Amino acid sequence: MTASPARVAIVTGGARGIGAATAARLAADGHAVAVLDLLEDVAAETAARLAADGHRAIGVGVDVADEQSVADAVARVTAELGAATILVNNAGILRDNLLFKMSTDDWDAVLSVHLRGAFLMTRAVQGGMVEAGWGRVVNLSSTSALGNRGQANYAAAKAGMQGFTKTLAVELGKFGVTANAVAPGVVATEMIAETARRVGVPLEDFLAHMAADVPVGRVGQPEDIAAAVSFFCSQEAGFTNGQVLYVAGGPKA
């Protein structure tokens, strides 16, 4: 793969886990990176590590579900790094429960962060991408989009991310802007550790149990997902549009 021109990339939920790995990978690809996260101090720490390695990076606090917060964050990125032409919508939360136990607040919170957040962020940057005649939007979905017990809210949000992605691809493709989704399987992140704690299973045992059902015999690492995002953000991915790539160690459909 030939080197892509340097761009300005925004990664939401970029302070930890898949987001932090993606920010690091895009920085290594030569892009300036804005690490956006609700946890501004952690975002700043992540960006500082990238800067210490010689990359252009800033950490910005944002509530992706809040319209003004998104506008302010994008304005700061533009002022400090330039207009973003790469957007990775990674921000997300879990509020797992069986349907009959799930509160309205837990349903709304998950749909708001994942779907409203992706909508607000994408709407805020797409004008600059269209003006530039080039852009990449990568949305993080999940294998849970296919259905998963105790995750009615999360599954609905992640399935919605796929429909959102395909619609963006149709609307923005003629302007040189592509939209694709990465759908991870089980990945060793703090979110998975939270799930293990919730069900009362030691993390090592929980991961071993999950790995037993994965054809490659292991759970994913954040860097596995970051590699897929990197391709979708590359110059060479210009004819790959509206796709959902399951990065799950085995086939999904």
mmCIF file of C-alpha atoms in Angstrom:
data_model
loop_
_atom_site.group_PDB
_atom_site.id
_atom_site.type_symbol
_atom_site.label_atom_id
_atom_site.label_comp_id
_atom_site.label_asym_id
_atom_site.label_seq_id
_atom_site.Cartn_x
_atom_site.Cartn_y
_atom_site.Cartn_z
ATOM 1 C CA MET A 1 0.000 0.000 0.000
ATOM 2 C CA THR A 2 1.410 3.359 -1.013
ATOM 3 C CA ALA A 3 1.480 6.150 1.514
ATOM 4 C CA SER A 4 -1.645 8.312 1.658
ATOM 5 C CA PRO A 5 -1.413 12.105 1.840
ATOM 6 C CA ALA A 6 -1.497 13.485 5.380
ATOM 7 C CA ARG A 7 -5.020 14.366 6.509
ATOM 8 C CA VAL A 8 -6.716 15.579 9.677
ATOM 9 C CA ALA A 9 -8.566 12.776 11.447
ATOM 10 C CA ILE A 10 -11.103 12.862 14.264
ATOM 11 C CA VAL A 11 -11.611 9.760 16.409
ATOM 12 C CA THR A 12 -14.505 9.900 18.858
ATOM 13 C CA GLY A 13 -14.285 7.810 21.992
ATOM 14 C CA GLY A 14 -10.579 8.030 21.293
ATOM 15 C CA ALA A 15 -9.195 8.099 24.810
ATOM 16 C CA ARG A 16 -9.114 4.352 25.436
ATOM 17 C CA GLY A 17 -9.525 0.925 23.896
ATOM 18 C CA ILE A 18 -10.362 0.668 20.202
ATOM 19 C CA GLY A 19 -10.491 4.452 19.902
ATOM 20 C CA ALA A 20 -7.009 4.961 21.318
ATOM 21 C CA ALA A 21 -5.588 2.182 19.130
ATOM 22 C CA THR A 22 -7.252 3.742 16.091
ATOM 23 C CA ALA A 23 -5.880 7.180 16.934
ATOM 24 C CA ALA A 24 -2.395 5.683 17.246
ATOM 25 C CA ARG A 25 -2.720 3.823 13.945
ATOM 26 C CA LEU A 26 -3.956 6.865 12.034
ATOM 27 C CA ALA A 27 -1.142 8.940 13.534
ATOM 28 C CA ALA A 28 1.334 6.277 12.408
ATOM 29 C CA ASP A 29 -0.250 6.504 8.944
ATOM 30 C CA GLY A 30 0.857 10.130 8.898
ATOM 31 C CA HIS A 31 -2.359 11.916 9.776
ATOM 32 C CA ALA A 32 -2.881 14.633 12.363
ATOM 33 C CA VAL A 33 -5.280 13.228 14.930
ATOM 34 C CA ALA A 34 -7.873 14.813 17.189
ATOM 35 C CA VAL A 35 -8.702 12.474 20.059
ATOM 36 C CA LEU A 36 -12.262 13.310 21.101
ATOM 37 C CA ASP A 37 -13.772 11.874 24.253
ATOM 38 C CA LEU A 38 -16.185 12.686 27.050
ATOM 39 C CA LEU A 39 -13.182 12.171 29.347
ATOM 40 C CA GLU A 40 -11.190 15.206 28.231
ATOM 41 C CA ASP A 41 -8.294 14.604 30.619
ATOM 42 C CA VAL A 42 -7.814 11.049 29.353
ATOM 43 C CA ALA A 43 -8.148 12.242 25.751
ATOM 44 C CA ALA A 44 -5.414 14.773 26.441
ATOM 45 C CA GLU A 45 -3.177 12.057 27.891
ATOM 46 C CA THR A 46 -3.706 9.856 24.834
ATOM 47 C CA ALA A 47 -2.944 12.767 22.514
ATOM 48 C CA ALA A 48 0.142 13.657 24.561
ATOM 49 C CA ARG A 49 1.533 10.139 24.065
ATOM 50 C CA LEU A 50 1.071 10.510 20.318
ATOM 51 C CA ALA A 51 2.700 13.940 20.365
ATOM 52 C CA ALA A 52 5.639 12.540 22.343
ATOM 53 C CA ASP A 53 6.176 10.107 19.467
ATOM 54 C CA GLY A 54 6.385 12.994 17.035
ATOM 55 C CA HIS A 55 2.802 13.071 15.770
ATOM 56 C CA ARG A 56 0.429 16.027 15.536
ATOM 57 C CA ALA A 57 -2.341 15.303 18.002
ATOM 58 C CA ILE A 58 -4.724 17.080 20.335
ATOM 59 C CA GLY A 59 -7.198 15.871 22.942
ATOM 60 C CA VAL A 60 -10.639 17.465 22.963
ATOM 61 C CA GLY A 61 -13.531 16.958 25.351
ATOM 62 C CA VAL A 62 -16.928 16.386 23.745
ATOM 63 C CA ASP A 63 -20.358 14.996 24.463
ATOM 64 C CA VAL A 64 -21.164 13.570 21.042
ATOM 65 C CA ALA A 65 -24.884 13.509 21.846
ATOM 66 C CA ASP A 66 -24.934 17.281 22.458
ATOM 67 C CA GLU A 67 -25.204 19.469 19.375
ATOM 68 C CA GLN A 68 -23.388 22.495 20.796
ATOM 69 C CA SER A 69 -20.624 20.369 22.301
ATOM 70 C CA VAL A 70 -20.042 18.756 18.901
ATOM 71 C CA ALA A 71 -19.976 22.144 17.148
ATOM 72 C CA ASP A 72 -17.475 23.491 19.676
ATOM 73 C CA ALA A 73 -15.232 20.425 19.412
ATOM 74 C CA VAL A 74 -15.157 20.473 15.608
ATOM 75 C CA ALA A 75 -14.423 24.214 15.644
ATOM 76 C CA ARG A 76 -11.465 23.637 17.965
ATOM 77 C CA VAL A 77 -10.102 20.830 15.775
ATOM 78 C CA THR A 78 -10.387 23.036 12.700
ATOM 79 C CA ALA A 79 -8.634 25.923 14.449
ATOM 80 C CA GLU A 80 -5.754 23.831 15.824
ATOM 81 C CA LEU A 81 -5.216 21.156 13.170
ATOM 82 C CA GLY A 82 -7.280 22.104 10.123
ATOM 83 C CA ALA A 83 -10.527 20.823 8.649
ATOM 84 C CA ALA A 84 -11.032 17.117 9.262
ATOM 85 C CA THR A 85 -11.490 14.888 6.238
ATOM 86 C CA ILE A 86 -11.366 11.623 8.228
ATOM 87 C CA LEU A 87 -13.982 10.857 10.863
ATOM 88 C CA VAL A 88 -14.117 7.679 12.936
ATOM 89 C CA ASN A 89 -17.366 7.443 14.888
ATOM 90 C CA ASN A 90 -16.268 5.147 17.693
ATOM 91 C CA ALA A 91 -17.874 6.672 20.794
ATOM 92 C CA GLY A 92 -20.206 4.274 22.561
ATOM 93 C CA ILE A 93 -21.538 3.028 25.873
ATOM 94 C CA LEU A 94 -23.106 -0.130 27.262
ATOM 95 C CA ARG A 95 -26.264 -0.328 29.335
ATOM 96 C CA ASP A 96 -26.961 -4.062 29.038
ATOM 97 C CA ASN A 97 -30.046 -5.765 30.408
ATOM 98 C CA LEU A 98 -32.789 -8.134 29.365
ATOM 99 C CA LEU A 99 -35.640 -6.351 27.640
ATOM 100 C CA PHE A 100 -38.108 -6.634 30.516
ATOM 101 C CA LYS A 101 -35.538 -5.155 32.905
ATOM 102 C CA MET A 102 -34.232 -2.428 30.582
ATOM 103 C CA SER A 103 -35.127 1.116 31.590
ATOM 104 C CA THR A 104 -36.193 3.776 29.136
ATOM 105 C CA ASP A 105 -33.195 5.842 30.223
ATOM 106 C CA ASP A 106 -30.801 2.989 29.394
ATOM 107 C CA TRP A 107 -32.400 2.554 25.982
ATOM 108 C CA ASP A 108 -32.240 6.278 25.242
ATOM 109 C CA ALA A 109 -28.667 6.690 26.499
ATOM 110 C CA VAL A 110 -27.242 3.982 24.237
ATOM 111 C CA LEU A 111 -29.146 5.097 21.137
ATOM 112 C CA SER A 112 -28.211 8.704 21.837
ATOM 113 C CA VAL A 113 -24.451 8.194 22.143
ATOM 114 C CA HIS A 114 -24.119 5.762 19.250
ATOM 115 C CA LEU A 115 -26.633 7.003 16.680
ATOM 116 C CA ARG A 116 -27.299 10.629 17.568
ATOM 117 C CA GLY A 117 -23.579 11.042 18.216
ATOM 118 C CA ALA A 118 -22.584 9.623 14.838
ATOM 119 C CA PHE A 119 -25.221 11.763 13.124
ATOM 120 C CA LEU A 120 -24.145 14.990 14.821
ATOM 121 C CA MET A 121 -20.436 14.378 14.269
ATOM 122 C CA THR A 122 -20.842 13.410 10.624
ATOM 123 C CA ARG A 123 -23.144 16.307 9.861
ATOM 124 C CA ALA A 124 -20.657 18.680 11.455
ATOM 125 C CA VAL A 125 -17.714 17.615 9.262
ATOM 126 C CA GLN A 126 -19.282 16.477 5.996
ATOM 127 C CA GLY A 127 -19.404 20.005 4.571
ATOM 128 C CA GLY A 128 -15.641 20.309 4.813
ATOM 129 C CA MET A 129 -15.191 16.906 3.201
ATOM 130 C CA VAL A 130 -17.478 17.831 0.310
ATOM 131 C CA GLU A 131 -15.621 21.109 -0.150
ATOM 132 C CA ALA A 132 -12.306 19.241 -0.196
ATOM 133 C CA GLY A 133 -13.664 16.668 -2.656
ATOM 134 C CA TRP A 134 -12.325 13.896 -0.421
ATOM 135 C CA GLY A 135 -13.417 12.315 2.816
ATOM 136 C CA ARG A 136 -13.597 9.135 4.828
ATOM 137 C CA VAL A 137 -16.245 8.275 7.409
ATOM 138 C CA VAL A 138 -15.797 5.037 9.343
ATOM 139 C CA ASN A 139 -18.505 3.991 11.772
ATOM 140 C CA LEU A 140 -17.983 1.381 14.461
ATOM 141 C CA SER A 141 -20.734 -1.220 14.439
ATOM 142 C CA SER A 142 -20.541 -4.631 16.154
ATOM 143 C CA THR A 143 -21.402 -8.277 15.698
ATOM 144 C CA SER A 144 -24.133 -7.478 18.230
ATOM 145 C CA ALA A 145 -25.960 -5.839 15.310
ATOM 146 C CA LEU A 146 -26.928 -9.407 14.378
ATOM 147 C CA GLY A 147 -28.678 -9.792 17.730
ATOM 148 C CA ASN A 148 -27.336 -10.506 21.210
ATOM 149 C CA ARG A 149 -29.091 -11.463 24.413
ATOM 150 C CA GLY A 150 -29.317 -8.634 26.917
ATOM 151 C CA GLN A 151 -28.356 -5.984 24.383
ATOM 152 C CA ALA A 152 -31.573 -4.832 22.713
ATOM 153 C CA ASN A 153 -30.444 -1.212 22.925
ATOM 154 C CA TYR A 154 -26.840 -1.830 21.844
ATOM 155 C CA ALA A 155 -27.848 -4.221 19.037
ATOM 156 C CA ALA A 156 -30.383 -1.726 17.707
ATOM 157 C CA ALA A 157 -27.813 1.057 17.820
ATOM 158 C CA LYS A 158 -25.150 -0.976 16.053
ATOM 159 C CA ALA A 159 -27.591 -2.182 13.389
ATOM 160 C CA GLY A 160 -28.596 1.443 12.946
ATOM 161 C CA MET A 161 -24.971 2.380 12.416
ATOM 162 C CA GLN A 162 -24.902 0.047 9.431
ATOM 163 C CA GLY A 163 -27.985 1.622 7.851
ATOM 164 C CA PHE A 164 -26.572 5.076 8.560
ATOM 165 C CA THR A 165 -23.294 4.075 6.906
ATOM 166 C CA LYS A 166 -24.949 2.790 3.742
ATOM 167 C CA THR A 167 -27.060 5.924 3.418
ATOM 168 C CA LEU A 168 -24.014 8.162 3.825
ATOM 169 C CA ALA A 169 -22.299 6.137 1.100
ATOM 170 C CA VAL A 170 -25.181 6.792 -1.288
ATOM 171 C CA GLU A 171 -25.490 10.487 -0.476
ATOM 172 C CA LEU A 172 -21.821 11.468 -0.267
ATOM 173 C CA GLY A 173 -20.062 9.137 -2.697
ATOM 174 C CA LYS A 174 -20.390 11.497 -5.665
ATOM 175 C CA PHE A 175 -18.436 14.102 -3.694
ATOM 176 C CA GLY A 176 -15.430 11.844 -3.157
ATOM 177 C CA VAL A 177 -16.518 10.945 0.377
ATOM 178 C CA THR A 178 -16.809 7.266 1.315
ATOM 179 C CA ALA A 179 -18.534 5.744 4.322
ATOM 180 C CA ASN A 180 -17.862 2.258 5.664
ATOM 181 C CA ALA A 181 -18.397 0.393 8.913
ATOM 182 C CA VAL A 182 -16.231 -1.940 10.960
ATOM 183 C CA ALA A 183 -18.108 -4.469 13.096
ATOM 184 C CA PRO A 184 -15.832 -5.966 15.753
ATOM 185 C CA GLY A 185 -16.455 -9.238 17.515
ATOM 186 C CA VAL A 186 -15.184 -9.775 21.043
ATOM 187 C CA VAL A 187 -12.278 -7.401 21.659
ATOM 188 C CA ALA A 188 -10.253 -7.154 24.871
ATOM 189 C CA THR A 189 -11.204 -3.661 26.029
ATOM 190 C CA GLU A 190 -12.424 -1.992 29.198
ATOM 191 C CA MET A 191 -15.971 -2.403 27.866
ATOM 192 C CA ILE A 192 -15.537 -6.188 27.880
ATOM 193 C CA ALA A 193 -13.984 -6.025 31.334
ATOM 194 C CA GLU A 194 -17.076 -4.119 32.465
ATOM 195 C CA THR A 195 -19.297 -6.879 31.091
ATOM 196 C CA ALA A 196 -17.264 -9.537 32.895
ATOM 197 C CA ARG A 197 -17.614 -7.641 36.161
ATOM 198 C CA ARG A 198 -21.341 -7.252 35.643
ATOM 199 C CA VAL A 199 -21.884 -10.990 35.201
ATOM 200 C CA GLY A 200 -19.491 -11.819 38.064
ATOM 201 C CA VAL A 201 -16.926 -13.769 36.034
ATOM 202 C CA PRO A 202 -13.144 -13.199 36.269
ATOM 203 C CA LEU A 203 -11.974 -11.397 33.139
ATOM 204 C CA GLU A 204 -9.458 -14.103 32.192
ATOM 205 C CA ASP A 205 -12.158 -16.777 32.383
ATOM 206 C CA PHE A 206 -14.637 -14.600 30.510
ATOM 207 C CA LEU A 207 -12.206 -13.991 27.644
ATOM 208 C CA ALA A 208 -11.249 -17.667 27.483
ATOM 209 C CA HIS A 209 -14.915 -18.625 27.260
ATOM 210 C CA MET A 210 -15.514 -16.111 24.468
ATOM 211 C CA ALA A 211 -12.380 -17.184 22.587
ATOM 212 C CA ALA A 212 -13.605 -20.785 22.500
ATOM 213 C CA ASP A 213 -16.258 -19.782 19.959
ATOM 214 C CA VAL A 214 -13.879 -17.832 17.714
ATOM 215 C CA PRO A 215 -12.431 -19.818 14.768
ATOM 216 C CA VAL A 216 -8.981 -18.222 15.096
ATOM 217 C CA GLY A 217 -8.908 -19.253 18.757
ATOM 218 C CA ARG A 218 -8.515 -15.854 20.405
ATOM 219 C CA VAL A 219 -10.381 -12.664 21.128
ATOM 220 C CA GLY A 220 -9.525 -9.542 19.220
ATOM 221 C CA GLN A 221 -7.178 -6.769 20.248
ATOM 222 C CA PRO A 222 -7.878 -3.069 19.672
ATOM 223 C CA GLU A 223 -5.090 -3.009 17.088
ATOM 224 C CA ASP A 224 -6.969 -5.590 14.997
ATOM 225 C CA ILE A 225 -9.837 -3.171 14.625
ATOM 226 C CA ALA A 226 -7.575 -0.182 14.082
ATOM 227 C CA ALA A 227 -5.978 -1.949 11.109
ATOM 228 C CA ALA A 228 -9.355 -2.327 9.410
ATOM 229 C CA VAL A 229 -10.218 1.314 10.082
ATOM 230 C CA SER A 230 -6.861 2.341 8.647
ATOM 231 C CA PHE A 231 -7.664 0.655 5.331
ATOM 232 C CA PHE A 232 -11.060 2.327 5.037
ATOM 233 C CA CYS A 233 -9.370 5.690 5.690
ATOM 234 C CA SER A 234 -6.689 5.154 3.069
ATOM 235 C CA GLN A 235 -6.353 6.660 -0.378
ATOM 236 C CA GLU A 236 -6.630 3.154 -1.870
ATOM 237 C CA ALA A 237 -10.091 2.616 -0.366
ATOM 238 C CA GLY A 238 -11.756 5.148 -2.641
ATOM 239 C CA PHE A 239 -13.778 2.473 -4.471
ATOM 240 C CA THR A 240 -14.817 0.739 -1.257
ATOM 241 C CA ASN A 241 -18.004 2.413 -0.125
ATOM 242 C CA GLY A 242 -21.014 1.444 1.966
ATOM 243 C CA GLN A 243 -19.442 -1.769 3.227
ATOM 244 C CA VAL A 244 -19.652 -3.483 6.622
ATOM 245 C CA LEU A 245 -16.530 -5.426 7.545
ATOM 246 C CA TYR A 246 -16.900 -7.930 10.376
ATOM 247 C CA VAL A 247 -13.580 -8.198 12.197
ATOM 248 C CA ALA A 248 -14.462 -11.094 14.447
ATOM 249 C CA GLY A 249 -12.021 -13.931 13.882
ATOM 250 C CA GLY A 250 -14.547 -15.828 11.800
ATOM 251 C CA PRO A 251 -17.426 -15.450 9.356
ATOM 252 C CA LYS A 252 -20.463 -13.377 10.231
ATOM 253 C CA ALA A 253 -23.498 -12.549 8.132
#
